[in-house]
Short mmCIF file of C-alpha atoms and ligand atoms in Angstrom, two decimals:
data_model
loop_
_atom_site.label_atom_id
_atom_site.label_comp_id
_atom_site.label_asym_id
_atom_site.label_seq_id
_atom_site.Cartn_x
_atom_site.Cartn_y
_atom_site.Cartn_z
CA MET A 1 -0.27 -23.40 6.29
CA MET A 2 -1.61 -20.03 5.21
CA ASN A 3 -3.03 -17.59 7.71
CA GLU A 4 -5.02 -14.50 7.10
CA ILE A 5 -3.41 -11.40 8.60
CA ILE A 6 -6.02 -8.79 7.60
CA GLU A 7 -9.69 -9.50 7.36
CA LEU A 8 -12.54 -7.27 6.19
CA LYS A 9 -15.88 -8.57 7.43
CA ASN A 10 -19.07 -7.26 5.82
CA VAL A 11 -17.58 -3.82 5.42
CA PHE A 12 -19.65 -0.87 4.21
CA PHE A 13 -18.29 2.62 3.54
CA SER A 14 -20.51 5.36 2.25
CA ALA A 15 -20.53 8.98 1.15
CA GLN A 16 -23.47 11.26 0.43
CA GLU A 17 -24.00 9.64 -2.97
CA GLY A 18 -24.40 6.21 -1.37
CA ASN A 19 -22.28 3.15 -0.75
CA ILE A 20 -18.71 3.36 -2.00
CA ILE A 21 -17.95 -0.02 -0.48
CA ASP A 22 -20.88 -2.36 -0.30
CA ASP A 23 -20.73 -5.37 2.01
CA VAL A 24 -17.18 -6.45 1.23
CA SER A 25 -15.56 -9.39 3.02
CA ILE A 26 -11.96 -10.32 2.14
CA GLU A 27 -9.17 -12.23 3.84
CA PHE A 28 -5.61 -11.16 3.03
CA MET A 29 -2.99 -13.84 3.59
CA ALA A 30 0.13 -13.27 5.69
CA SER A 31 3.44 -13.14 3.80
CA LYS A 32 1.60 -13.19 0.46
CA THR A 33 1.03 -10.54 -2.16
CA THR A 34 -2.51 -9.63 -3.16
CA ALA A 35 -3.33 -7.40 -6.12
CA ILE A 36 -6.54 -5.39 -5.91
CA VAL A 37 -7.85 -4.70 -9.39
CA GLY A 38 -10.93 -3.12 -10.91
CA PRO A 39 -12.19 -0.23 -13.02
CA SER A 40 -11.50 3.41 -12.10
CA GLY A 41 -13.69 4.73 -9.34
CA GLY A 42 -14.69 1.20 -8.32
CA GLY A 43 -13.37 1.44 -4.77
CA LYS A 44 -9.85 -0.03 -4.85
CA SER A 45 -8.15 2.81 -2.97
CA THR A 46 -10.97 2.84 -0.44
CA VAL A 47 -10.58 -0.90 0.21
CA LEU A 48 -6.83 -0.46 0.64
CA LYS A 49 -7.34 2.39 3.15
CA LEU A 50 -9.96 0.39 5.06
CA ALA A 51 -7.54 -2.58 5.24
CA ALA A 52 -4.81 -0.26 6.54
CA GLY A 53 -7.07 1.26 9.17
CA LEU A 54 -6.84 4.71 7.56
CA LEU A 55 -10.59 4.78 6.96
CA VAL A 56 -13.14 3.50 9.43
CA PRO A 57 -16.03 1.44 8.03
CA ASP A 58 -19.59 2.68 8.56
CA GLN A 59 -20.59 -0.89 9.15
CA GLY A 60 -18.61 -4.10 9.49
CA GLU A 61 -15.20 -4.84 10.94
CA VAL A 62 -11.55 -4.91 10.00
CA PHE A 63 -9.19 -7.26 11.82
CA TYR A 64 -5.39 -7.23 11.93
CA LYS A 65 -3.92 -10.39 13.45
CA ASP A 66 -7.38 -11.20 14.83
CA ARG A 67 -7.68 -7.84 16.62
CA ASN A 68 -10.46 -5.47 15.60
CA ILE A 69 -8.50 -2.39 14.60
CA ALA A 70 -11.30 -0.12 15.83
CA TYR A 71 -10.60 -1.34 19.37
CA MET A 72 -6.80 -1.44 19.40
CA ASN A 73 -5.20 0.28 22.37
CA ARG A 74 -2.53 2.92 21.82
CA SER A 75 0.44 0.55 21.89
CA GLU A 76 -1.25 -1.98 19.56
CA ASN A 77 -2.10 0.87 17.23
CA MET A 78 1.48 2.17 17.22
CA GLU A 79 2.75 -1.34 16.49
CA PHE A 80 0.30 -1.67 13.57
CA ARG A 81 1.42 1.74 12.25
CA ARG A 82 5.11 0.82 12.49
CA GLU A 83 4.69 -2.61 10.91
CA GLY A 84 2.51 -1.30 8.10
CA ALA A 85 3.48 1.31 5.53
CA PHE A 86 1.33 2.98 2.89
CA VAL A 87 2.20 4.45 -0.49
CA PHE A 88 -0.71 6.70 -1.47
CA GLN A 89 -1.96 6.97 -5.03
CA ASP A 90 -1.29 10.74 -4.94
CA SER A 91 1.89 10.25 -2.84
CA ALA A 92 0.43 12.44 -0.04
CA LEU A 93 3.61 14.32 0.84
CA TRP A 94 3.24 17.35 3.10
CA ALA A 95 3.31 20.47 0.97
CA ASN A 96 4.81 22.69 3.66
CA GLN A 97 7.70 20.41 4.71
CA THR A 98 11.00 19.64 3.05
CA LEU A 99 11.58 16.09 1.83
CA PHE A 100 14.06 15.59 4.65
CA GLN A 101 11.48 16.68 7.24
CA ILE A 102 8.87 14.42 5.65
CA LEU A 103 11.22 11.45 5.88
CA GLU A 104 12.40 12.34 9.35
CA LEU A 105 8.98 12.26 10.96
CA PRO A 106 8.19 8.50 10.90
CA LEU A 107 11.63 7.81 12.38
CA LYS A 108 11.10 10.38 15.14
CA ILE A 109 7.74 8.81 15.98
CA HIS A 110 8.68 5.15 15.83
CA TYR A 111 12.36 5.30 16.83
CA PRO A 112 12.60 8.23 19.27
CA GLU A 113 15.96 6.95 20.52
CA MET A 114 17.63 7.42 17.12
CA SER A 115 20.29 10.14 16.91
CA ASN A 116 20.22 12.86 14.23
CA LYS A 117 23.14 11.13 12.55
CA GLN A 118 21.39 7.75 12.50
CA ARG A 119 18.24 9.34 11.09
CA GLY A 120 20.26 11.07 8.38
CA GLU A 121 21.93 7.77 7.46
CA ARG A 122 18.62 5.92 7.32
CA ILE A 123 17.08 8.63 5.12
CA LYS A 124 20.10 8.50 2.82
CA SER A 125 19.86 4.73 2.52
CA VAL A 126 16.13 4.67 1.63
CA THR A 127 16.40 7.51 -0.88
CA GLU A 128 19.36 5.76 -2.54
CA LEU A 129 17.39 2.53 -2.51
CA VAL A 130 14.59 4.07 -4.60
CA GLY A 131 17.05 5.91 -6.85
CA TYR A 132 16.33 9.48 -5.70
CA ARG A 133 19.59 11.38 -5.70
CA LYS A 134 18.54 15.03 -5.75
CA ASN A 135 18.17 17.62 -3.06
CA LEU A 136 16.24 16.66 0.10
CA ASN A 137 15.91 20.25 1.25
CA ILE A 138 13.20 21.14 -1.25
CA ARG A 139 9.44 20.79 -0.88
CA PRO A 140 7.26 18.33 -2.83
CA ALA A 141 6.02 21.06 -5.20
CA GLY A 142 9.55 21.09 -6.65
CA LEU A 143 9.28 17.45 -7.72
CA SER A 144 7.71 15.73 -10.70
CA MET A 145 4.85 13.30 -9.98
CA GLY A 146 7.25 10.40 -10.52
CA GLU A 147 9.79 11.84 -8.09
CA GLN A 148 7.03 12.34 -5.53
CA LYS A 149 6.17 8.64 -5.92
CA LEU A 150 9.82 7.73 -5.24
CA ILE A 151 9.85 9.79 -2.05
CA ALA A 152 6.51 8.27 -0.98
CA PHE A 153 8.00 4.82 -1.58
CA ALA A 154 11.17 5.72 0.31
CA ARG A 155 9.04 6.93 3.23
CA ALA A 156 7.25 3.57 3.25
CA MET A 157 10.60 1.74 3.52
CA LEU A 158 11.94 3.81 6.44
CA CYS A 159 10.73 1.61 9.28
CA SER A 160 11.36 -1.76 7.57
CA PRO A 161 7.66 -2.64 7.25
CA SER A 162 6.38 -6.21 7.41
CA LEU A 163 3.13 -5.07 5.82
CA LEU A 164 2.96 -2.91 2.70
CA PHE A 165 -0.01 -1.10 1.15
CA LEU A 166 0.84 0.17 -2.34
CA ASP A 167 -1.67 2.21 -4.32
CA GLU A 168 -0.85 2.61 -8.06
CA TRP A 169 2.77 2.69 -6.98
CA THR A 170 4.42 2.64 -10.41
CA GLU A 171 2.13 5.21 -12.01
CA SER A 172 4.03 8.16 -13.52
CA LEU A 173 7.38 6.37 -13.28
CA ASP A 174 9.58 5.55 -16.24
CA GLU A 175 10.43 1.90 -16.80
CA THR A 176 13.82 2.03 -15.10
CA ALA A 177 12.41 3.67 -11.97
CA ALA A 178 9.42 1.30 -11.93
CA ASP A 179 11.74 -1.72 -12.30
CA ARG A 180 13.77 -0.51 -9.36
CA LEU A 181 10.66 -0.42 -7.17
CA VAL A 182 9.62 -3.84 -8.45
CA ASP A 183 13.02 -5.18 -7.37
CA ILE A 184 12.48 -3.72 -3.90
CA VAL A 185 9.04 -5.34 -3.71
CA ARG A 186 10.54 -8.69 -4.77
CA ARG A 187 13.10 -8.40 -2.00
CA LYS A 188 10.32 -7.60 0.48
CA GLN A 189 8.47 -10.70 -0.76
CA ARG A 190 11.54 -12.82 -0.02
CA GLU A 191 11.51 -11.33 3.49
CA GLN A 192 7.94 -12.65 3.97
CA THR A 193 6.35 -9.21 3.84
CA THR A 194 2.58 -9.12 3.41
CA ILE A 195 1.81 -6.90 0.43
CA LEU A 196 -1.50 -5.47 -0.77
CA PHE A 197 -1.23 -3.49 -3.96
CA VAL A 198 -3.53 -1.71 -6.38
CA SER A 199 -2.56 -1.68 -10.04
CA HIS A 200 -3.90 -1.69 -13.57
CA ASP A 201 -0.62 -3.04 -14.89
CA LEU A 202 -1.06 -6.63 -15.99
CA ARG A 203 2.67 -7.26 -16.04
CA LEU A 204 2.99 -6.29 -12.37
CA ILE A 205 0.01 -8.41 -11.42
CA MET A 206 1.37 -11.43 -13.32
CA ASP A 207 4.88 -10.96 -11.92
CA LEU A 208 4.14 -10.23 -8.30
CA ALA A 209 0.69 -11.29 -7.12
CA ASP A 210 -0.16 -14.54 -5.36
CA PHE A 211 -3.82 -13.57 -5.05
CA VAL A 212 -6.10 -11.23 -6.96
CA VAL A 213 -9.12 -9.40 -5.59
CA VAL A 214 -11.53 -7.80 -8.09
CA ILE A 215 -13.58 -4.81 -6.92
CA ILE A 216 -16.27 -3.41 -9.22
CA ASP A 217 -18.79 -0.74 -8.17
CA GLY A 218 -17.80 -1.12 -4.54
CA LYS A 219 -18.53 -4.82 -4.50
CA LEU A 220 -16.23 -7.80 -4.30
CA GLN A 221 -16.51 -9.58 -7.65
CA ALA A 222 -13.85 -12.22 -7.11
CA SER A 223 -11.05 -13.16 -4.75
CA ALA A 224 -8.83 -16.11 -5.61
CA PRO A 225 -5.27 -17.27 -6.31
CA LYS A 226 -3.92 -15.39 -9.34
CA ASP A 227 -3.76 -18.45 -11.57
CA GLN A 228 -7.45 -19.12 -11.00
CA ILE A 229 -8.47 -15.55 -11.82
CA ILE A 230 -6.14 -14.68 -14.66
CA THR A 231 -7.47 -17.36 -16.97
CA ASP A 232 -7.58 -16.62 -20.69
CA LEU A 233 -11.32 -16.10 -20.58
CA LEU A 234 -11.40 -13.72 -17.62
CA LEU A 235 -8.35 -11.89 -18.88
CA LYS A 236 -10.23 -11.09 -22.08
CA ASP A 237 -13.03 -9.62 -19.97
CA PHE A 238 -10.55 -7.63 -17.86
CA LEU A 239 -8.91 -6.20 -20.96
CA LYS A 240 -12.27 -5.42 -22.52
CA ILE A 241 -13.53 -3.38 -19.56
CA GLY A 242 -10.15 -1.78 -18.99
CA ILE A 243 -9.32 -3.33 -15.61
CA VAL A 244 -5.82 -4.07 -16.85
CA SER A 245 -3.70 -3.02 -19.78
N1 ATP B 301 -14.19 10.56 0.96
C1 ATP B 301 -14.98 10.41 -0.10
N2 ATP B 301 -16.12 11.14 -0.23
C2 ATP B 301 -16.94 10.99 -1.29
N3 ATP B 301 -16.70 10.11 -2.29
C3 ATP B 301 -15.59 9.37 -2.22
C4 ATP B 301 -14.68 9.47 -1.13
N4 ATP B 301 -13.66 8.61 -1.34
C5 ATP B 301 -13.94 7.99 -2.51
N5 ATP B 301 -15.09 8.44 -3.03
C6 ATP B 301 -15.74 7.96 -4.27
O1 ATP B 301 -15.80 6.53 -4.15
C7 ATP B 301 -15.55 5.91 -5.38
C8 ATP B 301 -14.41 4.94 -5.24
O2 ATP B 301 -13.19 5.68 -5.05
P1 ATP B 301 -11.76 5.00 -5.01
O3 ATP B 301 -10.79 6.11 -4.94
O4 ATP B 301 -11.72 3.97 -3.94
O5 ATP B 301 -11.72 4.27 -6.44
P2 ATP B 301 -10.50 3.56 -7.18
O6 ATP B 301 -11.00 2.20 -7.59
O7 ATP B 301 -9.29 3.62 -6.36
O8 ATP B 301 -10.35 4.44 -8.50
P3 ATP B 301 -9.03 4.82 -9.35
O9 ATP B 301 -8.70 3.60 -10.20
O10 ATP B 301 -9.48 5.95 -10.21
O11 ATP B 301 -7.95 5.19 -8.40
C9 ATP B 301 -15.31 7.03 -6.38
O12 ATP B 301 -16.53 7.26 -7.08
C10 ATP B 301 -14.95 8.22 -5.51
O13 ATP B 301 -15.34 9.42 -6.11
MG1 MG B 302 -7.53 4.58 -6.56
#
């Protein structure tokens, strides 16, 4: 049986210009992979951040395992933060910290009992996993956009998440680096990880998604199993309006 793990219920999110997210209700299934697709500026990143509890809706509710995330107590919130990991579209690495410091922080927060040596080993293993082999004592400004993505992905792997939020996570990566991350995602899928990802890449969507959610102009246009949505007819429409390429 399939259970929803994250649920958005009549969610609105607005800025001065008006509604960015307009009455969106979605259920994300546990241990499944959902691709969020749609045109640029349509609200995909905002939906992903609302689902991860990083943005708070102006109206409506977001539930994680049937708990309203707005009312989680501190320990529930910490558990949610440890279980879930986010790769931001712009990587969101701290400009004034070294890569090592950036990677050290989640471990210090979630595993305070870890020794320096254990932290160093964990950091080494996640950076090797994503294929980053250069210096960890430099700051993000010294990295290419693709390398920043790798570090952002490595950071997301640090605490062995059971819930992954990935925003345009292969953008600016060459094919070899992107394939490496795809392999990691496949392994996470075999481990029953719940994955929500945003992408324009049809190949990724076809290869990885169980479900597809379409967001256009801040509204939910469709939400269904991939095979129902990626029909020949709809695919033509998607390609025409540039949702995928
Ligand atoms: N904090 C904010 N304040 C004002 N406007 C915002 C804010 N966050 C997002 N927006 C606007 O909301 C709209 C949706 O943004 P969002 O980043 O969610 O789109 P997206 O679908 O992820 O686009 P892209 O494919 O380009 O990444 C955009 O028009 C954006 O400018
Ligand atoms: Mg975006």
